[in-house]
mmCIF file of C-alpha atoms in Angstrom:
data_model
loop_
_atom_site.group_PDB
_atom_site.id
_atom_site.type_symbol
_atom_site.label_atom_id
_atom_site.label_comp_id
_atom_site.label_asym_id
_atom_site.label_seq_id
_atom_site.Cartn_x
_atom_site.Cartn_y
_atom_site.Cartn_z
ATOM 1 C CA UNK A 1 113.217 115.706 60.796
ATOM 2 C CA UNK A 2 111.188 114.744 63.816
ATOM 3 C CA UNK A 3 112.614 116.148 67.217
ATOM 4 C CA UNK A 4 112.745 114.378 70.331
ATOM 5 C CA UNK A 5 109.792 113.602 71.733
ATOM 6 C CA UNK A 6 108.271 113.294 75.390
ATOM 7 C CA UNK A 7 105.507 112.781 77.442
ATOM 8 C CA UNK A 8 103.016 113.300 79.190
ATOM 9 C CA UNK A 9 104.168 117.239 79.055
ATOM 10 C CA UNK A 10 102.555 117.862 82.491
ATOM 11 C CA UNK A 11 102.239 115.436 85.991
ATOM 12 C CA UNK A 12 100.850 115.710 88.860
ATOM 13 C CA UNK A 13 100.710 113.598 91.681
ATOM 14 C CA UNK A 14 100.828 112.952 95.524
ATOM 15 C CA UNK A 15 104.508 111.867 97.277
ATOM 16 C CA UNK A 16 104.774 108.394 97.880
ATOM 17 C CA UNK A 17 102.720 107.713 94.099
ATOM 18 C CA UNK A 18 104.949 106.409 91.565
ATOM 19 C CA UNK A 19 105.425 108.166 87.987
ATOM 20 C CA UNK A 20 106.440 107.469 84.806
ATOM 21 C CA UNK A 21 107.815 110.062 81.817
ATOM 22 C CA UNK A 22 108.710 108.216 78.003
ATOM 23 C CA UNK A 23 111.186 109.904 75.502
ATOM 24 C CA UNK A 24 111.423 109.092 71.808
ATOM 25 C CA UNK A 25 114.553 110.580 70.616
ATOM 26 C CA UNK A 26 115.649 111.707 66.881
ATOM 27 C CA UNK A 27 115.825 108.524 64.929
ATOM 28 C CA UNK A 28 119.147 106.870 64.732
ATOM 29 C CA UNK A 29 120.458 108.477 67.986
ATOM 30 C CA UNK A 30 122.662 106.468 69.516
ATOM 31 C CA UNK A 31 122.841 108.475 72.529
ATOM 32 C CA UNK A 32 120.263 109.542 74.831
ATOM 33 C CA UNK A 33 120.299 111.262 78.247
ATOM 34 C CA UNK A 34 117.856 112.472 80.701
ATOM 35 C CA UNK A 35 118.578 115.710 82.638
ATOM 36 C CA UNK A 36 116.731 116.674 85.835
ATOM 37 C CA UNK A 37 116.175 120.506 85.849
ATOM 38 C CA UNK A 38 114.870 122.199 89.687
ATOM 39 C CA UNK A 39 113.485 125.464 89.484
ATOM 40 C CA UNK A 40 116.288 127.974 89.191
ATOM 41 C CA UNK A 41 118.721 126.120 87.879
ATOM 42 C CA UNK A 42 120.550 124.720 85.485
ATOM 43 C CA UNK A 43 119.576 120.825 84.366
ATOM 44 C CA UNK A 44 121.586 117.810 85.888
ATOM 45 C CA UNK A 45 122.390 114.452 84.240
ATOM 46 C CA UNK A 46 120.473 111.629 85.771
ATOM 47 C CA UNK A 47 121.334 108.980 83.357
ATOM 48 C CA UNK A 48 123.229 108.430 80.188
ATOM 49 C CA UNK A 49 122.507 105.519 77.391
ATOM 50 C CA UNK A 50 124.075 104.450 74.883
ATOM 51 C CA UNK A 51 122.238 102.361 72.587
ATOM 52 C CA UNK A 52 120.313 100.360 75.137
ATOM 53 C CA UNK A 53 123.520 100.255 77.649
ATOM 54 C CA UNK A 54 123.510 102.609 80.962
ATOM 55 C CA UNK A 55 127.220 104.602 80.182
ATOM 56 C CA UNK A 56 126.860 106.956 83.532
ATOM 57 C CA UNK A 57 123.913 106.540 86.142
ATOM 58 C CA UNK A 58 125.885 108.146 89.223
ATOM 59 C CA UNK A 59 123.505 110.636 89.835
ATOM 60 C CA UNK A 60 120.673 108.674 89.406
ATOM 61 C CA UNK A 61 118.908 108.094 93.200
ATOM 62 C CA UNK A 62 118.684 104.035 92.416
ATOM 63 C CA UNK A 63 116.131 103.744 95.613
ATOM 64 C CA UNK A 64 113.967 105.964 93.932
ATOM 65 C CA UNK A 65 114.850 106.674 90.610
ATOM 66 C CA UNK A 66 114.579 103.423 87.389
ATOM 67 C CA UNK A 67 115.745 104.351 83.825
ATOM 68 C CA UNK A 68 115.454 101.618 80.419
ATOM 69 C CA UNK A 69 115.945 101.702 76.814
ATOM 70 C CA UNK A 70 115.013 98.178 75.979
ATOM 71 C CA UNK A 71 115.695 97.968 72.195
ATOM 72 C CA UNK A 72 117.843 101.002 72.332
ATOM 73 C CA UNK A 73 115.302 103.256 70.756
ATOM 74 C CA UNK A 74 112.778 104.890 73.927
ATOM 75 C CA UNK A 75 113.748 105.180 77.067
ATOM 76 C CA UNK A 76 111.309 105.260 80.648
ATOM 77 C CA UNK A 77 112.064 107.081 83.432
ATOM 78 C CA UNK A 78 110.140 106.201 86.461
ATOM 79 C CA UNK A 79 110.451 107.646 90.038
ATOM 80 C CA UNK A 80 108.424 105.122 92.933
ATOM 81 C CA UNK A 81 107.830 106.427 95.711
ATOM 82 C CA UNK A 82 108.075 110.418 94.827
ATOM 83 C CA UNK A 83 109.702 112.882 97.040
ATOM 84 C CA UNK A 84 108.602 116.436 97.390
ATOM 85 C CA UNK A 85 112.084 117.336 96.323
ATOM 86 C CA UNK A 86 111.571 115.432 92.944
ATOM 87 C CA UNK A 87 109.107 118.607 91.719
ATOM 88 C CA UNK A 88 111.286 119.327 88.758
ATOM 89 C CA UNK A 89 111.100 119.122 84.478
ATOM 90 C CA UNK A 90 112.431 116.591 83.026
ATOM 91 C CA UNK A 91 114.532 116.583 80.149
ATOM 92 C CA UNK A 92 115.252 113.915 77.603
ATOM 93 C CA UNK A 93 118.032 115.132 74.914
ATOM 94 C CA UNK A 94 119.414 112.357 72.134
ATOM 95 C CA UNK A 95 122.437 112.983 70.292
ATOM 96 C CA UNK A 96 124.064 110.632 67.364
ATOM 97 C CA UNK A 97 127.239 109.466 69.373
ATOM 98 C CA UNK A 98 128.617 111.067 72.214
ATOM 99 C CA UNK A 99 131.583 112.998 70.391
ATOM 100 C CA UNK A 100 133.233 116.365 70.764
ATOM 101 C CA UNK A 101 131.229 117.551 67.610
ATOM 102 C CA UNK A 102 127.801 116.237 68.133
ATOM 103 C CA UNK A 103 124.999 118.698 69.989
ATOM 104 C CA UNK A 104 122.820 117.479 72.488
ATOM 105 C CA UNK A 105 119.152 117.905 71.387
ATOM 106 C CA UNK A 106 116.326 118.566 74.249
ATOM 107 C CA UNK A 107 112.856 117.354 73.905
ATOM 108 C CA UNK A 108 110.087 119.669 75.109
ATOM 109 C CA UNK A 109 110.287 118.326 78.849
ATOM 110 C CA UNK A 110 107.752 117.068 81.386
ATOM 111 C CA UNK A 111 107.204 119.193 84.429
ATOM 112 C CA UNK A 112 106.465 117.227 87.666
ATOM 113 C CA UNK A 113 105.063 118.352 90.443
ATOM 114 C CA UNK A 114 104.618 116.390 93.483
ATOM 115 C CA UNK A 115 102.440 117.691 96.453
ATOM 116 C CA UNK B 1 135.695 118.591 88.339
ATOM 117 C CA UNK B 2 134.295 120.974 86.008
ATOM 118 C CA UNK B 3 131.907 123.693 86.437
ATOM 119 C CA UNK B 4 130.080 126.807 84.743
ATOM 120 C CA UNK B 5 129.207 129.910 86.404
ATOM 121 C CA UNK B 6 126.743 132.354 85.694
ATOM 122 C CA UNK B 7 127.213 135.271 87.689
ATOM 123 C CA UNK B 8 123.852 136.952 86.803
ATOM 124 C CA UNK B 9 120.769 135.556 87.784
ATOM 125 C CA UNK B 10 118.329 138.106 86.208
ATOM 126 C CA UNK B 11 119.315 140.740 83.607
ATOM 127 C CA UNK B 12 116.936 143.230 82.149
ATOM 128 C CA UNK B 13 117.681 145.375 78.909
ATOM 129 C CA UNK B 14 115.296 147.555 76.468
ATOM 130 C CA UNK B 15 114.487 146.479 73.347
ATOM 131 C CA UNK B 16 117.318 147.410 71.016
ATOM 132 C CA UNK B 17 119.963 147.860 73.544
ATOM 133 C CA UNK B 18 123.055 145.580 73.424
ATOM 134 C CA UNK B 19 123.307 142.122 75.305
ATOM 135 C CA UNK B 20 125.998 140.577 77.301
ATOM 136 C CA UNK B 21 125.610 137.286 79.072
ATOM 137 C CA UNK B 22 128.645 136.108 81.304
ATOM 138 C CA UNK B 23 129.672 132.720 81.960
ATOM 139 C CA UNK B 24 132.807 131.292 84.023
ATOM 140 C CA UNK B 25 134.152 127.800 83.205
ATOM 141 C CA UNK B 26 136.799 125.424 85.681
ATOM 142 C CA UNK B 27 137.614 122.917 83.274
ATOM 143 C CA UNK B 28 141.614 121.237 83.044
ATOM 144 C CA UNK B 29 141.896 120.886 79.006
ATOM 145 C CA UNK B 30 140.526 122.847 76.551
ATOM 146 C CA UNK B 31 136.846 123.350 76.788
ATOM 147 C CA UNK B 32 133.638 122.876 74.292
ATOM 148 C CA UNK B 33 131.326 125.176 75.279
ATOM 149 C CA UNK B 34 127.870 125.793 75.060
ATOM 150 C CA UNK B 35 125.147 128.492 75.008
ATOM 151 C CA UNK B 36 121.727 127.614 75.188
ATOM 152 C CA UNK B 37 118.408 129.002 75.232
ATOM 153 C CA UNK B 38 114.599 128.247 76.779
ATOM 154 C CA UNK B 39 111.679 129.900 76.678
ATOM 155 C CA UNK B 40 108.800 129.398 78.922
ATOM 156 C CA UNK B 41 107.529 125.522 78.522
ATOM 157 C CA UNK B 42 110.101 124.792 75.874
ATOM 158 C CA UNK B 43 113.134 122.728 75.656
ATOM 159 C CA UNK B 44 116.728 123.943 74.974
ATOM 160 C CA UNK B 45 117.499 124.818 71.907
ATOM 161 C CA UNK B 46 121.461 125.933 70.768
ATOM 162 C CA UNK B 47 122.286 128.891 70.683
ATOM 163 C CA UNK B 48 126.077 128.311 69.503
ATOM 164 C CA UNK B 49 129.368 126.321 70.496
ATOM 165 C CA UNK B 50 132.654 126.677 70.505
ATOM 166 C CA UNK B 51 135.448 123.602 70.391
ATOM 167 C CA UNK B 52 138.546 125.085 68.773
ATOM 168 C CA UNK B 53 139.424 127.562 65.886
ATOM 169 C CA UNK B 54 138.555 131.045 66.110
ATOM 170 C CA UNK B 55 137.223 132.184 69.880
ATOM 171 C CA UNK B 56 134.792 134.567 68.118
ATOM 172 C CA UNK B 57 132.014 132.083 67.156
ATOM 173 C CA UNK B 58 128.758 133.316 65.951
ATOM 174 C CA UNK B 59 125.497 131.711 66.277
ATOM 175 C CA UNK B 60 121.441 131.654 65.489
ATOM 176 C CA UNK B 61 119.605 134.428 65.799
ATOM 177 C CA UNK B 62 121.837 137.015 65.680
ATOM 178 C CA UNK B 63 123.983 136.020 69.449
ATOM 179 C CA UNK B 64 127.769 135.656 69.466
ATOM 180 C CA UNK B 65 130.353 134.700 71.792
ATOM 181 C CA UNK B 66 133.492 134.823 72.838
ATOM 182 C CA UNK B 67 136.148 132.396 74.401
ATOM 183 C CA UNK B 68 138.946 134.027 75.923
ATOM 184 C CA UNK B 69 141.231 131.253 77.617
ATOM 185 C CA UNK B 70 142.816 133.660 79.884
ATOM 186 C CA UNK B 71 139.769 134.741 81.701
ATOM 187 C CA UNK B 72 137.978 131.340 81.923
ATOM 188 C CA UNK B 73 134.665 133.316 80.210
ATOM 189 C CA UNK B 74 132.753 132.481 77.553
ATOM 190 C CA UNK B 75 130.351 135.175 77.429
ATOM 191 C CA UNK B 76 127.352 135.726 74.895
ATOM 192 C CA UNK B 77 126.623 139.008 72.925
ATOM 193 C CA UNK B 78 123.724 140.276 70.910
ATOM 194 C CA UNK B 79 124.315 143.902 69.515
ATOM 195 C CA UNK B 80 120.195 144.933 69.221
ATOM 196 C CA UNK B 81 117.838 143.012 71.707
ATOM 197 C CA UNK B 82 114.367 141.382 70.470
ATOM 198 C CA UNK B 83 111.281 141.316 72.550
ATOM 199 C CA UNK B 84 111.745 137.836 71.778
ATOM 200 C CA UNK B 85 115.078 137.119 73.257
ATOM 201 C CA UNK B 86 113.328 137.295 76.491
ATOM 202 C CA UNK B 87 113.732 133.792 78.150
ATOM 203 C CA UNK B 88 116.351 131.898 79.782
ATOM 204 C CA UNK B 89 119.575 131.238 78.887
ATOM 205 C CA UNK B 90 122.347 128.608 79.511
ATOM 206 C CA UNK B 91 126.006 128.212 79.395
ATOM 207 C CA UNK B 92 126.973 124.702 79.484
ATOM 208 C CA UNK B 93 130.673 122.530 79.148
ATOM 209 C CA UNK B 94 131.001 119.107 77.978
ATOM 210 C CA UNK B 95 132.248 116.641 80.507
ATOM 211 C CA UNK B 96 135.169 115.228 78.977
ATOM 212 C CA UNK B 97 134.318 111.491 80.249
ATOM 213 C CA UNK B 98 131.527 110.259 78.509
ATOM 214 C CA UNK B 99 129.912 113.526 77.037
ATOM 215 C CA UNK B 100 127.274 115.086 79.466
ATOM 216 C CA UNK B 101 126.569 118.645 79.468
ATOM 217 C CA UNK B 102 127.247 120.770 82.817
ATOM 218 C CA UNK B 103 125.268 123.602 83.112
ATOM 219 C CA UNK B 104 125.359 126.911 85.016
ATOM 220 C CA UNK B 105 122.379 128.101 86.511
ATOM 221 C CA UNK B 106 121.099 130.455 83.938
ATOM 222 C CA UNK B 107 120.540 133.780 83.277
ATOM 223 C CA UNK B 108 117.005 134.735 83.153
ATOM 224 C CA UNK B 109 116.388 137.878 80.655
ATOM 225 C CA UNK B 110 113.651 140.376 80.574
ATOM 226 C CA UNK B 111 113.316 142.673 77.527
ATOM 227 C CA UNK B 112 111.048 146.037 78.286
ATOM 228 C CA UNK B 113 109.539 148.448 75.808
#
């Protein structure tokens, strides 16, 4: 079984540019989230689907920070304009239904770095 | 509103020596708890998890852990360190509204010869 998958592993780019990371999670995963991990610490939620639906974007900086999952399959996250503070990896993780029982997988991540 | 603690930042340990990882939850009901593990460049990949039933729970690669309810901990135990355990590791609860993880901070681990 395929994991999930994400790219480009590895950005770089000035602040102010605008960015763009894709996730393909496992097939037939209803749920997919992406996770913002700084340096040093643990990863944060930025946005949670469910099929193509947004169930919790409250972290998510909306001036900033754009999520989709069109047909409910793979998802875009884009950040226009970046912030030095948005130098982070990235971390898509898909999981069949949000239940008690069901594991979260991770995709590799995309490290950002924004100078 | 829930949280996880990891009160060690960096740990070091020789190779075969025994492992223990702590981790602190605040969470109102019963918990479902996490371990998980990332090496350099990798994702996270689980290490275990506990939702109910026996508080001993073992897991891949030889790590266990143990809930104890009393103490808020859930902390992770290997009995014989790898050179390849070193990497980072996570203790995570799941938010009860919704299912996101919440992660502590990690515990970084070193392994010398």
């Amino acid at each position: 079984e395929a994991g999930v998958a994400q790219s480009p592993r590895y950005k770089i780019i000035e602040k102010r540019q605008s960015v763009a990371f894709w996730c393909n999670p496992i097939s037939g995963h209803a749920t997919l989230y992406w996770y913002q991990q700084i340096l040093g610490q643990g990863p944060k939620l930025l946005i949670q689907f469910q099929n193509n639906g947004v169930v919790d974007d409250s972290q998510l900086p909306k001036d900033r920070f754009s999520a989709e999952r069109l047909k409910g399959v793979d998802s875009t996250l884009k950040i226009q304009p970046a912030k030095l503070e948005d130098s982070a990896v990235y971390l898509c993780a898909s999981t069949p239904d949000p239940s008690s029982y069901n594991e979260q997988f991770f995709g590799p991540g995309t490290r950002l770095t924004v100078l | 509103a829930q949280s996880v603690t990891q009160p060690d930042i960096h740990i070091t340990v020789s190779e075969g020596a025994s492992l223990e990882l702590r981790c602190n939850y605040s969470y109102g009901a019963t918990p479902y708890l996490f371990w998980y593990v990332q090496s350099p460049g990798q994702g996270l990949q689980l290490l275990l998890k506990y939702f109910s039933g026996d508080t001993l729970v073992q897991g891949i690669k030889g790590f266990e852990a143990e809930f104890k309810r009393s103490q808020s901990s859930f902390n992770l135990r290997k009995p014989s360190v790898h050179w390849s355990d070193a990497a980072e590791y996570f203790c995570a609860v799941r938010d009860n509204q919704g299912g996101k993880l919440i992660f502590g901070q990690g515990t970084e681990l070193s392994v010398k010869p």
